[in-house]
Short mmCIF file of C-alpha atoms in Angstrom, two decimals:
data_model
loop_
_atom_site.label_atom_id
_atom_site.label_comp_id
_atom_site.label_asym_id
_atom_site.label_seq_id
_atom_site.Cartn_x
_atom_site.Cartn_y
_atom_site.Cartn_z
CA MET A 1163 0.00 0.00 0.00
CA THR A 1164 2.90 2.31 0.82
CA GLN A 1165 4.58 1.59 -2.49
CA VAL A 1166 1.38 2.33 -4.35
CA THR A 1167 1.02 5.57 -2.46
CA GLU A 1168 4.60 6.71 -2.90
CA ARG A 1169 5.65 5.36 -6.33
CA GLY A 1170 2.34 4.69 -8.03
CA THR A 1171 1.05 6.61 -10.97
CA PRO A 1172 -0.54 9.87 -9.78
CA LEU A 1173 -4.31 9.92 -10.20
CA SER A 1174 -5.86 12.71 -12.24
CA ALA A 1175 -7.72 15.36 -10.35
CA ALA A 1176 -11.48 14.90 -10.21
CA PRO A 1177 -13.42 17.37 -12.31
CA ARG A 1178 -15.03 20.22 -10.47
CA ALA A 1179 -18.71 19.81 -9.89
CA GLY A 1180 -21.00 22.21 -11.69
CA VAL A 1181 -18.48 23.27 -14.38
CA ARG A 1182 -19.42 22.37 -17.91
CA ARG A 1183 -16.89 21.79 -20.60
CA ARG A 1184 -16.89 23.99 -23.64
CA SER A 1185 -17.88 21.29 -26.09
CA PRO A 1186 -21.37 20.67 -24.64
CA ALA A 1187 -21.93 24.42 -24.36
CA ALA A 1188 -20.92 24.99 -27.98
CA ALA A 1189 -23.13 22.11 -29.09
CA ALA A 1190 -26.02 23.64 -27.20
CA CYS A 1191 -25.46 26.93 -29.02
CA VAL A 1192 -25.47 25.15 -32.38
CA VAL A 1193 -28.73 23.43 -31.47
CA GLY A 1194 -30.15 26.77 -30.32
CA GLY A 1195 -29.45 28.35 -33.71
CA ALA A 1196 -31.06 25.43 -35.52
CA VAL A 1197 -34.10 25.59 -33.21
CA ALA A 1198 -34.47 29.33 -33.92
CA ALA A 1199 -34.57 28.67 -37.65
CA GLY A 1200 -36.98 25.77 -37.16
CA LEU A 1201 -39.35 27.84 -35.05
CA GLY A 1202 -39.64 30.51 -37.71
CA LEU A 1203 -40.16 27.93 -40.42
CA GLY A 1204 -42.69 26.04 -38.32
CA PHE A 1205 -44.73 29.18 -37.62
CA LEU A 1206 -45.04 29.96 -41.33
CA ALA A 1207 -45.77 26.32 -42.14
CA VAL A 1208 -48.63 26.17 -39.63
CA LEU A 1209 -50.10 29.40 -40.98
CA VAL A 1210 -49.94 28.23 -44.59
CA ILE A 1211 -51.37 24.80 -43.73
CA VAL A 1212 -54.31 26.40 -41.89
CA LEU A 1213 -55.06 28.63 -44.88
CA TRP A 1214 -54.72 25.67 -47.26
CA ILE A 1215 -57.12 23.53 -45.20
CA SER A 1216 -59.72 26.31 -44.96
CA SER A 1217 -59.52 27.16 -48.64
CA PRO A 1218 -62.37 25.70 -50.75
CA TYR A 1219 -60.17 25.64 -53.86
CA PRO A 1220 -56.82 24.07 -52.92
CA ASP A 1221 -54.53 24.04 -55.96
CA SER A 1222 -52.07 21.48 -54.60
CA GLY A 1223 -51.60 19.05 -51.75
CA PRO A 1224 -49.85 19.56 -48.42
CA GLY A 1225 -46.50 19.26 -50.16
CA GLY A 1226 -47.19 22.42 -52.16
CA ALA A 1227 -48.23 24.24 -48.99
CA LEU A 1228 -44.99 23.23 -47.27
CA HIS A 1229 -42.95 24.37 -50.28
CA LEU A 1230 -44.77 27.70 -50.15
CA ALA A 1231 -43.96 28.04 -46.43
CA ALA A 1232 -40.28 27.39 -47.17
CA GLY A 1233 -40.36 30.07 -49.88
CA LEU A 1234 -41.95 32.56 -47.49
CA TRP A 1235 -39.25 31.83 -44.89
CA LEU A 1236 -36.57 32.56 -47.46
CA LEU A 1237 -38.43 35.68 -48.59
CA ALA A 1238 -38.43 36.90 -44.97
CA HIS A 1239 -34.63 37.03 -45.17
CA GLY A 1240 -34.67 39.08 -48.39
CA THR A 1241 -34.02 36.17 -50.72
CA GLU A 1242 -35.37 36.64 -54.23
CA LEU A 1243 -37.80 33.94 -55.37
CA VAL A 1244 -38.52 32.88 -58.93
CA ARG A 1245 -41.98 31.85 -60.13
CA TYR A 1246 -41.92 29.59 -63.21
CA ASP A 1247 -45.63 28.82 -63.80
CA THR A 1248 -46.56 32.11 -65.48
CA LEU A 1249 -48.99 32.72 -68.34
CA SER A 1250 -46.26 33.98 -70.64
CA GLY A 1251 -43.85 31.20 -69.76
CA VAL A 1252 -41.17 33.70 -68.75
CA PRO A 1253 -39.88 33.21 -65.17
CA ALA A 1254 -41.05 36.04 -62.95
CA PRO A 1255 -38.86 37.10 -60.02
CA VAL A 1256 -40.47 38.01 -56.70
CA GLY A 1257 -38.01 40.10 -54.70
CA MET A 1258 -40.10 42.48 -52.61
CA THR A 1259 -39.68 41.48 -48.97
CA PRO A 1260 -42.50 42.30 -46.53
CA LEU A 1261 -40.55 44.14 -43.83
CA LEU A 1262 -42.86 43.03 -41.05
CA LEU A 1263 -42.05 39.43 -41.93
CA VAL A 1264 -38.35 40.10 -41.29
CA VAL A 1265 -39.08 40.66 -37.59
CA LEU A 1266 -39.78 36.94 -37.06
CA PRO A 1267 -36.32 35.50 -37.92
CA VAL A 1268 -34.52 38.47 -36.39
CA LEU A 1269 -36.19 38.08 -33.00
CA LEU A 1270 -35.72 34.30 -32.94
CA MET A 1271 -32.06 34.49 -33.88
CA ARG A 1272 -31.40 37.25 -31.37
CA ARG A 1273 -33.07 35.23 -28.63
CA ALA A 1274 -30.97 32.16 -29.45
CA ALA A 1275 -27.76 34.21 -29.20
CA ARG A 1276 -28.82 35.69 -25.87
CA LEU A 1277 -29.63 32.27 -24.41
CA GLY A 1278 -26.29 30.90 -25.59
CA SER A 1279 -24.46 33.76 -23.83
CA ALA A 1280 -26.28 33.32 -20.51
CA ALA A 1281 -25.32 30.88 -17.74
CA GLU A 1282 -27.86 28.60 -16.13
CA GLU A 1283 -25.90 28.35 -12.85
CA ASP A 1284 -23.59 30.71 -10.99
CA ASP A 1285 -20.52 28.46 -11.25
CA GLU A 1286 -21.08 27.57 -14.89
CA GLU A 1287 -18.33 28.46 -17.33
CA LEU A 1288 -19.39 30.86 -20.07
CA LEU A 1289 -18.31 30.64 -23.66
CA PRO A 1290 -16.57 33.62 -25.22
CA ALA A 1291 -18.71 35.94 -27.28
CA GLY A 1292 -17.03 34.87 -30.51
CA ALA A 1293 -17.65 31.19 -29.80
CA VAL A 1294 -21.34 31.78 -29.05
CA PHE A 1295 -21.73 33.88 -32.18
CA SER A 1296 -20.07 31.29 -34.42
CA ALA A 1297 -21.93 28.32 -32.92
CA VAL A 1298 -25.39 29.89 -33.18
CA LEU A 1299 -24.65 31.08 -36.70
CA CYS A 1300 -23.56 27.61 -37.81
CA GLY A 1301 -26.78 26.00 -36.60
CA TYR A 1302 -28.95 28.65 -38.25
CA LEU A 1303 -27.15 28.56 -41.59
CA ALA A 1304 -27.30 24.77 -41.70
CA VAL A 1305 -31.10 24.90 -41.53
CA GLY A 1306 -31.12 27.73 -44.07
CA ALA A 1307 -29.18 25.64 -46.56
CA LEU A 1308 -31.59 22.71 -46.16
CA VAL A 1309 -34.62 25.01 -46.63
CA THR A 1310 -33.08 26.49 -49.79
CA VAL A 1311 -32.61 23.02 -51.27
CA TYR A 1312 -36.13 21.97 -50.26
CA ALA A 1313 -37.76 25.08 -51.76
CA ALA A 1314 -36.13 24.40 -55.12
CA GLY A 1315 -38.77 21.74 -55.85
CA GLY A 1316 -41.74 23.98 -55.15
CA PRO A 1317 -43.70 26.50 -57.21
CA MET A 1318 -41.40 29.35 -56.10
CA SER A 1319 -37.77 28.37 -55.83
CA ALA A 1320 -35.07 30.54 -54.33
CA ASP A 1321 -32.31 32.18 -56.30
CA PRO A 1322 -29.15 30.46 -54.98
CA ILE A 1323 -26.96 33.58 -55.30
CA SER A 1324 -29.51 35.74 -53.50
CA ALA A 1325 -29.95 33.17 -50.74
CA ALA A 1326 -26.17 32.80 -50.36
CA TRP A 1327 -25.77 36.32 -49.00
CA HIS A 1328 -29.19 37.40 -47.74
CA ILE A 1329 -29.63 34.62 -45.16
CA PRO A 1330 -26.11 35.02 -43.66
CA LEU A 1331 -26.54 38.81 -43.57
CA VAL A 1332 -29.75 38.66 -41.51
CA ALA A 1333 -28.36 35.91 -39.28
CA VAL A 1334 -25.08 37.75 -38.62
CA LEU A 1335 -26.79 41.02 -37.69
CA ALA A 1336 -29.34 39.34 -35.42
CA ALA A 1337 -26.76 37.10 -33.70
CA ALA A 1338 -24.39 40.03 -33.15
CA ALA A 1339 -27.21 42.05 -31.60
CA GLY A 1340 -28.11 39.14 -29.31
CA VAL A 1341 -24.55 38.54 -28.08
CA TRP A 1342 -23.96 42.25 -27.60
CA GLY A 1343 -27.16 42.61 -25.59
CA ALA A 1344 -26.34 39.58 -23.43
CA ARG A 1345 -22.92 41.06 -22.58
CA GLY A 1346 -24.51 44.26 -21.29
CA ARG A 1347 -24.21 46.29 -24.52
CA PRO A 1348 -20.56 47.23 -23.93
CA LEU A 1349 -19.01 50.10 -25.86
CA GLY A 1350 -15.39 49.07 -25.71
CA PRO A 1351 -12.42 50.58 -27.55
CA LEU A 1352 -12.06 50.19 -31.27
CA PRO A 1353 -9.65 47.60 -32.72
CA SER A 1354 -5.99 48.48 -32.49
CA TRP A 1355 -5.43 48.10 -36.23
CA LEU A 1356 -7.39 51.31 -36.86
CA PRO A 1357 -5.39 54.58 -37.00
CA GLY A 1358 -5.04 56.43 -33.72
CA GLY A 1359 -6.69 59.56 -35.08
CA VAL A 1360 -9.79 57.60 -36.07
CA ARG A 1361 -10.05 55.94 -32.66
CA LYS A 1362 -9.73 59.27 -30.85
CA ALA A 1363 -12.21 60.99 -33.12
CA VAL A 1364 -14.93 58.35 -32.72
CA VAL A 1365 -14.94 58.70 -28.92
CA ARG A 1366 -16.02 62.32 -29.14
CA PRO A 1367 -19.59 63.06 -28.09
CA ARG A 1368 -20.44 64.54 -31.47
CA TYR A 1369 -20.87 61.09 -33.01
CA ALA A 1370 -23.33 59.91 -30.36
CA LEU A 1371 -25.32 63.10 -30.89
CA ALA A 1372 -25.17 62.62 -34.65
CA LEU A 1373 -26.52 59.08 -34.32
CA ARG A 1374 -29.32 60.30 -32.09
CA ALA A 1375 -30.18 63.17 -34.42
CA GLY A 1376 -30.10 60.98 -37.54
CA ALA A 1377 -32.28 58.34 -35.91
CA GLY A 1378 -34.74 61.01 -34.84
CA GLY A 1379 -34.93 62.41 -38.35
CA ALA A 1380 -35.49 58.94 -39.84
CA LEU A 1381 -38.26 58.21 -37.35
CA VAL A 1382 -39.96 61.49 -38.24
CA LEU A 1383 -39.77 60.61 -41.93
CA LEU A 1384 -41.26 57.16 -41.31
CA GLY A 1385 -44.01 58.63 -39.16
CA GLY A 1386 -44.76 61.16 -41.87
CA GLY A 1387 -44.84 58.38 -44.45
CA ALA A 1388 -47.34 56.45 -42.33
CA LEU A 1389 -49.46 59.59 -42.09
CA VAL A 1390 -49.38 60.07 -45.85
CA VAL A 1391 -50.38 56.43 -46.48
CA GLY A 1392 -53.17 56.55 -43.92
CA ALA A 1393 -54.57 59.76 -45.35
CA SER A 1394 -54.48 58.31 -48.87
CA LEU A 1395 -56.24 55.12 -47.73
CA ALA A 1396 -58.96 57.19 -46.08
CA TRP A 1397 -59.29 59.43 -49.15
CA HIS A 1398 -59.65 56.43 -51.50
CA GLY A 1399 -61.69 54.32 -49.09
CA ALA A 1400 -64.25 53.20 -51.67
CA GLU A 1401 -61.60 52.06 -54.16
CA VAL A 1402 -59.68 50.20 -51.42
CA GLN A 1403 -62.81 48.36 -50.28
CA ALA A 1404 -63.78 47.41 -53.82
CA SER A 1405 -60.29 46.07 -54.50
CA PHE A 1406 -60.29 44.02 -51.29
CA LEU A 1407 -63.67 42.44 -51.97
CA SER A 1408 -62.98 41.71 -55.63
CA LEU A 1409 -59.90 39.57 -55.01
CA THR A 1410 -61.73 36.63 -53.43
CA GLY A 1411 -65.13 35.79 -52.06
CA VAL A 1412 -64.23 33.36 -49.25
CA TRP A 1413 -63.20 34.35 -45.78
CA SER A 1414 -59.94 32.36 -45.85
CA GLY A 1415 -58.80 34.16 -49.00
CA ARG A 1416 -59.74 37.54 -47.58
CA PHE A 1417 -57.89 36.70 -44.38
CA ALA A 1418 -54.78 35.84 -46.41
CA VAL A 1419 -55.04 39.13 -48.32
CA LEU A 1420 -55.42 41.01 -45.05
CA LEU A 1421 -52.32 39.33 -43.58
CA LEU A 1422 -50.31 40.19 -46.68
CA ALA A 1423 -51.44 43.81 -46.50
CA LEU A 1424 -50.46 44.01 -42.83
CA THR A 1425 -46.98 42.64 -43.49
CA LEU A 1426 -46.52 45.28 -46.22
CA ILE A 1427 -47.42 48.24 -44.00
CA PRO A 1428 -43.75 49.02 -43.11
CA ASN A 1429 -42.97 48.98 -46.85
CA ALA A 1430 -45.80 51.43 -47.42
CA MET A 1431 -44.38 53.71 -44.70
CA VAL A 1432 -41.01 53.84 -46.47
CA TRP A 1433 -42.75 54.45 -49.80
CA GLY A 1434 -44.73 57.31 -48.26
CA ALA A 1435 -41.52 58.84 -46.87
CA ALA A 1436 -39.86 58.57 -50.31
CA TYR A 1437 -42.94 60.19 -51.85
CA ALA A 1438 -42.76 63.09 -49.37
CA LEU A 1439 -39.03 63.56 -49.98
CA GLY A 1440 -39.62 64.11 -53.69
CA PRO A 1441 -38.13 61.18 -55.64
CA GLY A 1442 -41.27 59.10 -55.09
CA PHE A 1443 -41.45 55.40 -55.94
CA ALA A 1444 -41.53 53.38 -59.12
CA LEU A 1445 -44.61 51.38 -60.15
CA GLY A 1446 -43.05 49.67 -63.12
CA ALA A 1447 -40.46 50.43 -65.69
CA ASP A 1448 -42.19 53.55 -67.04
CA ALA A 1449 -44.26 54.92 -64.13
CA THR A 1450 -43.17 56.88 -61.07
CA ALA A 1451 -45.43 58.49 -58.49
CA THR A 1452 -44.13 61.84 -57.16
CA PRO A 1453 -45.79 64.90 -55.59
CA LEU A 1454 -45.45 66.68 -58.93
CA GLY A 1455 -47.62 64.16 -60.75
CA PHE A 1456 -48.44 60.54 -61.56
CA PRO A 1457 -48.65 59.39 -65.18
CA GLY A 1458 -50.55 56.23 -64.29
CA ALA A 1459 -49.73 52.53 -64.43
CA PRO A 1460 -52.35 50.43 -66.23
CA GLY A 1461 -50.61 47.08 -65.67
CA LEU A 1462 -50.73 47.13 -61.86
CA PRO A 1463 -52.25 44.14 -60.06
CA ARG A 1464 -55.34 44.59 -57.94
CA PHE A 1465 -54.41 45.09 -54.30
CA PRO A 1466 -55.86 47.28 -51.52
CA LEU A 1467 -52.65 49.24 -50.91
CA LEU A 1468 -52.20 49.95 -54.61
CA ALA A 1469 -55.76 51.27 -54.81
CA ALA A 1470 -54.73 54.21 -52.61
CA LEU A 1471 -52.33 55.64 -55.21
CA PRO A 1472 -52.77 59.31 -56.16
CA ALA A 1473 -54.92 60.13 -59.15
CA GLU A 1474 -53.39 60.31 -62.59
CA GLY A 1475 -52.28 63.71 -63.78
CA PRO A 1476 -50.17 66.58 -62.48
CA GLY A 1477 -49.83 67.35 -58.82
CA ASN A 1478 -52.07 69.66 -56.85
CA PRO A 1479 -51.75 71.60 -53.58
CA LEU A 1480 -52.89 68.53 -51.67
CA THR A 1481 -49.98 66.44 -52.95
CA TRP A 1482 -47.55 69.33 -52.54
CA ALA A 1483 -48.44 69.55 -48.85
CA VAL A 1484 -46.42 66.40 -48.14
CA VAL A 1485 -43.30 68.58 -48.31
CA GLY A 1486 -43.96 69.38 -44.66
CA VAL A 1487 -42.75 65.90 -43.67
CA PRO A 1488 -39.05 66.42 -44.60
CA VAL A 1489 -39.22 69.95 -43.20
CA VAL A 1490 -40.20 68.58 -39.78
CA ALA A 1491 -37.51 65.91 -40.10
CA GLY A 1492 -34.86 68.55 -40.74
CA LEU A 1493 -36.01 70.53 -37.71
CA ALA A 1494 -35.84 67.38 -35.58
CA VAL A 1495 -32.28 66.63 -36.70
CA GLY A 1496 -31.20 70.18 -35.89
CA TRP A 1497 -32.86 70.09 -32.47
CA PHE A 1498 -31.31 66.78 -31.39
CA ALA A 1499 -27.84 67.76 -32.63
CA VAL A 1500 -27.34 70.50 -30.01
CA ARG A 1501 -25.36 69.78 -26.88
CA ARG A 1502 -26.35 71.37 -23.56
CA ALA A 1503 -22.94 72.88 -22.92
CA ARG A 1504 -21.67 76.45 -23.27
CA GLU A 1505 -18.13 75.49 -24.19
CA VAL A 1506 -19.23 73.96 -27.52
CA SER A 1507 -18.51 76.17 -30.51
CA TYR A 1508 -20.87 76.98 -33.35
CA GLY A 1509 -18.71 75.06 -35.80
CA GLU A 1510 -18.89 71.93 -33.68
CA THR A 1511 -22.68 72.23 -33.52
CA ALA A 1512 -22.97 72.69 -37.28
CA LEU A 1513 -20.70 69.70 -37.91
CA THR A 1514 -22.79 67.53 -35.58
CA ALA A 1515 -25.97 68.53 -37.41
CA ALA A 1516 -24.36 67.72 -40.77
CA LEU A 1517 -23.29 64.29 -39.49
CA GLY A 1518 -26.84 63.70 -38.26
CA ALA A 1519 -28.09 64.46 -41.77
CA VAL A 1520 -25.63 61.90 -43.13
CA VAL A 1521 -26.93 59.28 -40.68
CA CYS A 1522 -30.51 60.05 -41.66
CA GLY A 1523 -29.66 59.74 -45.37
CA LEU A 1524 -27.89 56.41 -44.89
CA THR A 1525 -30.80 55.05 -42.83
CA MET A 1526 -33.33 55.98 -45.49
CA THR A 1527 -31.07 54.51 -48.17
CA GLY A 1528 -31.05 51.12 -46.45
CA LEU A 1529 -34.78 51.16 -45.79
CA ALA A 1530 -35.57 52.11 -49.38
CA ALA A 1531 -33.39 49.29 -50.70
CA ALA A 1532 -35.02 46.77 -48.35
CA SER A 1533 -38.59 47.84 -49.16
CA ALA A 1534 -38.27 47.69 -52.94
CA GLY A 1535 -37.92 44.80 -55.34
CA PRO A 1536 -39.37 43.24 -58.46
CA LEU A 1537 -42.81 41.67 -58.55
CA GLY A 1538 -42.52 40.17 -61.99
CA SER A 1539 -40.92 40.74 -65.35
CA ARG A 1540 -41.11 43.56 -67.88
CA ARG A 1541 -43.36 46.27 -66.44
CA LEU A 1542 -43.23 44.96 -62.86
CA SER A 1543 -39.47 44.53 -62.80
CA GLU A 1544 -39.02 47.80 -60.87
CA PHE A 1545 -41.27 48.29 -57.89
CA GLY A 1546 -40.67 50.68 -55.01
CA PRO A 1547 -38.42 53.67 -54.28
CA VAL A 1548 -34.95 53.96 -55.81
CA TRP A 1549 -32.52 53.62 -52.94
CA TRP A 1550 -29.88 56.16 -53.92
CA THR A 1551 -32.26 58.96 -54.88
CA THR A 1552 -34.18 58.49 -51.64
CA GLY A 1553 -30.98 58.65 -49.59
CA VAL A 1554 -29.67 61.74 -51.37
CA ALA A 1555 -33.00 63.53 -50.95
CA ALA A 1556 -33.15 62.68 -47.25
CA PHE A 1557 -29.61 63.99 -46.72
CA ALA A 1558 -30.25 67.19 -48.70
CA TRP A 1559 -33.49 68.06 -46.92
CA THR A 1560 -32.15 67.44 -43.43
CA ALA A 1561 -28.75 69.06 -44.01
CA VAL A 1562 -30.20 72.27 -45.43
CA LEU A 1563 -32.58 72.67 -42.50
CA ALA A 1564 -30.70 71.01 -39.63
CA VAL A 1565 -27.49 73.07 -39.74
CA PRO A 1566 -29.06 76.55 -39.34
CA VAL A 1567 -31.61 75.25 -36.85
CA ALA A 1568 -28.87 73.66 -34.72
CA VAL A 1569 -26.81 76.86 -34.75
CA ALA A 1570 -29.85 78.96 -33.82
CA VAL A 1571 -30.83 76.62 -30.98
CA HIS A 1572 -27.26 76.63 -29.69
CA ALA A 1573 -27.17 80.44 -29.76
CA TRP A 1574 -30.46 80.61 -27.87
CA ARG A 1575 -29.34 78.18 -25.19
CA THR A 1576 -26.01 79.95 -24.64
CA ARG A 1577 -27.41 83.50 -24.59
CA PRO A 1578 -26.44 85.77 -21.65
CA ALA A 1579 -28.60 85.24 -18.61
CA ILE A 1580 -28.84 88.93 -17.46
CA GLY A 1581 -29.82 91.21 -20.29
CA PRO A 1582 -27.54 92.84 -22.89
CA SER A 1583 -23.89 91.94 -23.06
CA ALA A 1584 -22.86 95.60 -22.84
CA LEU A 1585 -23.36 95.61 -19.05
CA ASP A 1586 -20.16 95.30 -17.10
CA ALA A 1587 -19.73 93.43 -13.86
CA ASP A 1588 -20.68 96.39 -11.61
CA ASP A 1589 -23.90 97.03 -13.56
CA ALA A 1590 -24.73 93.33 -13.38
CA VAL A 1591 -24.26 93.37 -9.62
CA ALA A 1592 -26.41 96.51 -9.37
CA VAL A 1593 -29.16 94.94 -11.41
CA ASP A 1594 -28.99 91.84 -9.24
CA ASP A 1595 -29.13 93.97 -6.06
CA ARG A 1596 -32.14 95.94 -7.28
CA TRP A 1597 -33.88 92.71 -8.18
CA HIS A 1598 -33.46 91.32 -4.67
CA ASP A 1599 -34.31 94.61 -2.94
CA SER A 1600 -37.21 94.39 -0.48
CA GLY A 1601 -39.14 97.22 -2.11
CA VAL A 1602 -38.91 95.57 -5.53
CA ARG A 1603 -40.10 92.29 -4.04
CA GLU A 1604 -43.13 94.02 -2.54
CA VAL A 1605 -44.00 95.58 -5.90
CA ARG A 1606 -43.69 92.21 -7.63
CA TRP A 1607 -45.81 90.55 -4.94
CA ALA A 1608 -48.53 93.19 -5.28
CA ALA A 1609 -48.59 92.74 -9.06
CA MET A 1610 -48.88 88.96 -8.71
CA ARG A 1611 -51.69 89.33 -6.15
CA LYS A 1612 -53.55 91.72 -8.39
CA ALA A 1613 -53.22 89.40 -11.39
CA ALA A 1614 -54.23 86.27 -9.47
CA GLY A 1615 -57.24 87.82 -7.78
CA ALA A 1616 -58.54 85.74 -4.89
CA LEU A 1617 -56.07 82.94 -5.39
CA ILE A 1618 -53.44 84.72 -3.29
CA PRO A 1619 -54.66 86.13 0.05
CA ASP A 1620 -53.81 89.65 1.08
CA ILE A 1621 -51.09 89.26 3.65
CA SER A 1622 -50.23 92.63 5.21
CA PRO A 1623 -46.88 93.01 6.93
CA VAL A 1624 -47.02 92.55 10.70
CA PRO A 1625 -45.40 95.42 12.70
CA PRO A 1626 -42.39 94.34 14.66
CA VAL A 1627 -42.93 93.60 18.35
CA PRO A 1628 -40.64 95.59 20.71
CA PRO A 1629 -38.21 93.39 22.53
CA VAL A 1630 -38.99 92.56 26.16
CA PRO A 1631 -36.16 93.36 28.61
CA PRO A 1632 -34.81 90.28 30.30
CA VAL A 1633 -35.87 89.68 33.89
CA PRO A 1634 -32.93 89.19 36.23
CA GLN A 1635 -32.87 85.78 37.73
CA VAL A 1636 -32.73 85.48 41.50
CA PRO A 1637 -30.58 82.63 42.73
CA PRO A 1638 -32.61 80.16 44.78
CA ALA A 1639 -32.07 80.00 48.51
CA VAL A 1640 -29.87 77.24 49.76
CA VAL A 1641 -31.76 74.98 52.14
CA ARG A 1642 -29.65 72.86 54.35
CA GLU A 1643 -30.61 69.29 54.62
CA ARG A 1644 -31.51 68.15 58.10
CA ARG A 1645 -29.88 65.12 59.55
CA ALA A 1646 -31.45 62.61 61.88
CA VAL A 1647 -29.74 62.18 65.23
CA THR A 1648 -29.97 59.19 67.52
CA VAL A 1649 -30.00 60.09 71.19
CA VAL A 1650 -28.24 57.56 73.37
CA SER A 1651 -28.30 57.92 77.11
CA GLY A 1652 -25.01 58.47 78.83
CA LEU A 1653 -23.29 59.88 75.70
CA ASP A 1654 -22.48 63.57 75.38
CA LEU A 1655 -22.15 64.80 71.77
CA ASP A 1656 -20.93 68.15 70.70
CA PRO A 1657 -23.31 69.63 68.05
CA GLY A 1658 -20.40 71.47 66.48
CA LEU A 1659 -18.84 68.19 65.46
CA LEU A 1660 -21.91 67.34 63.38
CA THR A 1661 -22.19 70.66 61.53
CA LYS A 1662 -18.58 71.73 61.05
CA PRO A 1663 -15.71 69.28 60.65
CA ALA A 1664 -12.68 69.88 62.85
CA ALA A 1665 -9.53 71.31 61.32
CA PRO A 1666 -6.74 68.80 60.93
CA ALA A 1667 -4.07 68.99 63.63
CA ALA A 1668 -0.48 69.87 63.02
CA PRO A 1669 1.62 66.91 61.96
CA THR A 1670 4.02 67.52 64.90
CA GLU A 1671 1.37 66.95 67.56
CA ALA A 1672 -0.30 63.63 68.35
CA VAL A 1673 -3.98 63.35 67.54
CA SER A 1674 -6.18 61.99 70.28
CA ALA A 1675 -8.72 59.34 69.49
CA PRO A 1676 -12.30 60.59 69.01
CA LEU A 1677 -14.74 60.23 71.85
CA ALA A 1678 -17.25 58.40 69.69
CA PRO A 1679 -17.38 57.11 66.16
CA PRO A 1680 -18.89 59.47 63.57
CA VAL A 1681 -22.63 59.27 63.21
CA VAL A 1682 -23.68 58.76 59.63
CA GLY A 1683 -27.39 58.48 60.14
CA ALA A 1684 -29.67 57.52 63.01
CA ARG A 1685 -33.22 57.71 64.15
CA VAL A 1686 -34.85 58.00 67.56
CA LEU A 1687 -36.34 54.72 68.76
CA ALA A 1688 -39.14 54.58 71.32
CA ARG A 1689 -38.38 52.66 74.51
CA ARG A 1690 -40.44 49.57 74.88
CA LYS A 1691 -41.94 48.65 78.20
CA PRO A 1692 -40.66 45.43 79.75
CA PRO A 1693 -43.14 42.60 79.72
CA PRO A 1694 -44.99 42.05 83.01
CA GLU A 1695 -43.67 39.38 85.21
#
């Protein structure tokens, strides 16, 4: 036993309880990404199957419905689909992505990344952010590749080149947002390979203000676009209702049309913003709707949102009124670009407003590109706003209005607090003294009481009360405490010994012993009679 203990092979240390190895954690992240993709696909499959079952005229079996669900899942990522069974025999691309449909895969992928970055127990080892990001992305892209292959045998197959970069793009952005949110949204330093001047410039507060101002301007444009679309739908209410009822006569078909219209509402908001900015949006190869006029598009399909288009012909004051939307957006950018600090110069404020206009233009460029796409061939090959004209118009409108507004707001916030700047320090002190003078306060109080009426009671000043002279205090009389004395027969006590202590004797003389011990306290006891014999 001793030899085994001393010379034996050392045993490996037991693994710590509660600590998971990295391989099971990474595998769990991969499974989480695949589950996120499967949940999105399953939701669309259930919806399509329900509509197929309730339809009285099913064109294909459940296999066709599942292929359609796979195509919709790919379309939610921006992938362009191709429809081959057309009347002309020419393949028709379908590339317009309903923006509300994009929310489904983004939220699921973001949730999977957040769950992979969180620990179930306190002593559990966490994976690095890069490992979680890569593992979740691998699981999601694996399911995406299988769905792309499966959709190729359906009525609307996916374009392989479009699917090869649209699905990874959406997955990367959503997974990065999830990991970043799970880590507490850190804003760490930039990579060291960037130039030092760039890293120092980005940390300045002007860029955070520019992002805030640009986002505010983009939100105002989208809100204005929603207002334009809603007003147009209300104005053409009869045409919209007739278009909705003429598409199908069964409730399942009308429900499907309603769902499609709801998913296209964010696209309509972007189209309305592009219309208010001036470039408008294309409705085919030869038709563009702008505030200046609409030539008409006879080959448009019947759809409720398309029935709310402006009337054919030149523009009128009602269509020109949409110019107020970019004006308000420019004012919003200028307002949010101002810092609440007096040490900021006017040039810094103007530069921040210009950067906010750039952010607003880039945001509208991306939204315009995402909301547009082809709906067929020939005349329907161009559908939606042109991305670069929309971005340039958004930048021009906001820059022209935001820069002077930001400078004016900055000048107003940093104005002198006490009247004209010609006053020197002594005059400023005098003005301040007169303001706080008691007579001036009484005048101001009387004016406020007169303006308020009975709200403020009339409080007259109370005359001062003369001071009362202090009364001299008489010291209280000292009352000596009486002591009880015990009278003992046959003992003679000197009263002076009880009231005044005797002075100590000289150290050279001997001190005689006291006649009796000192009396501390005593009481007089009544003599009892002896008992009778």
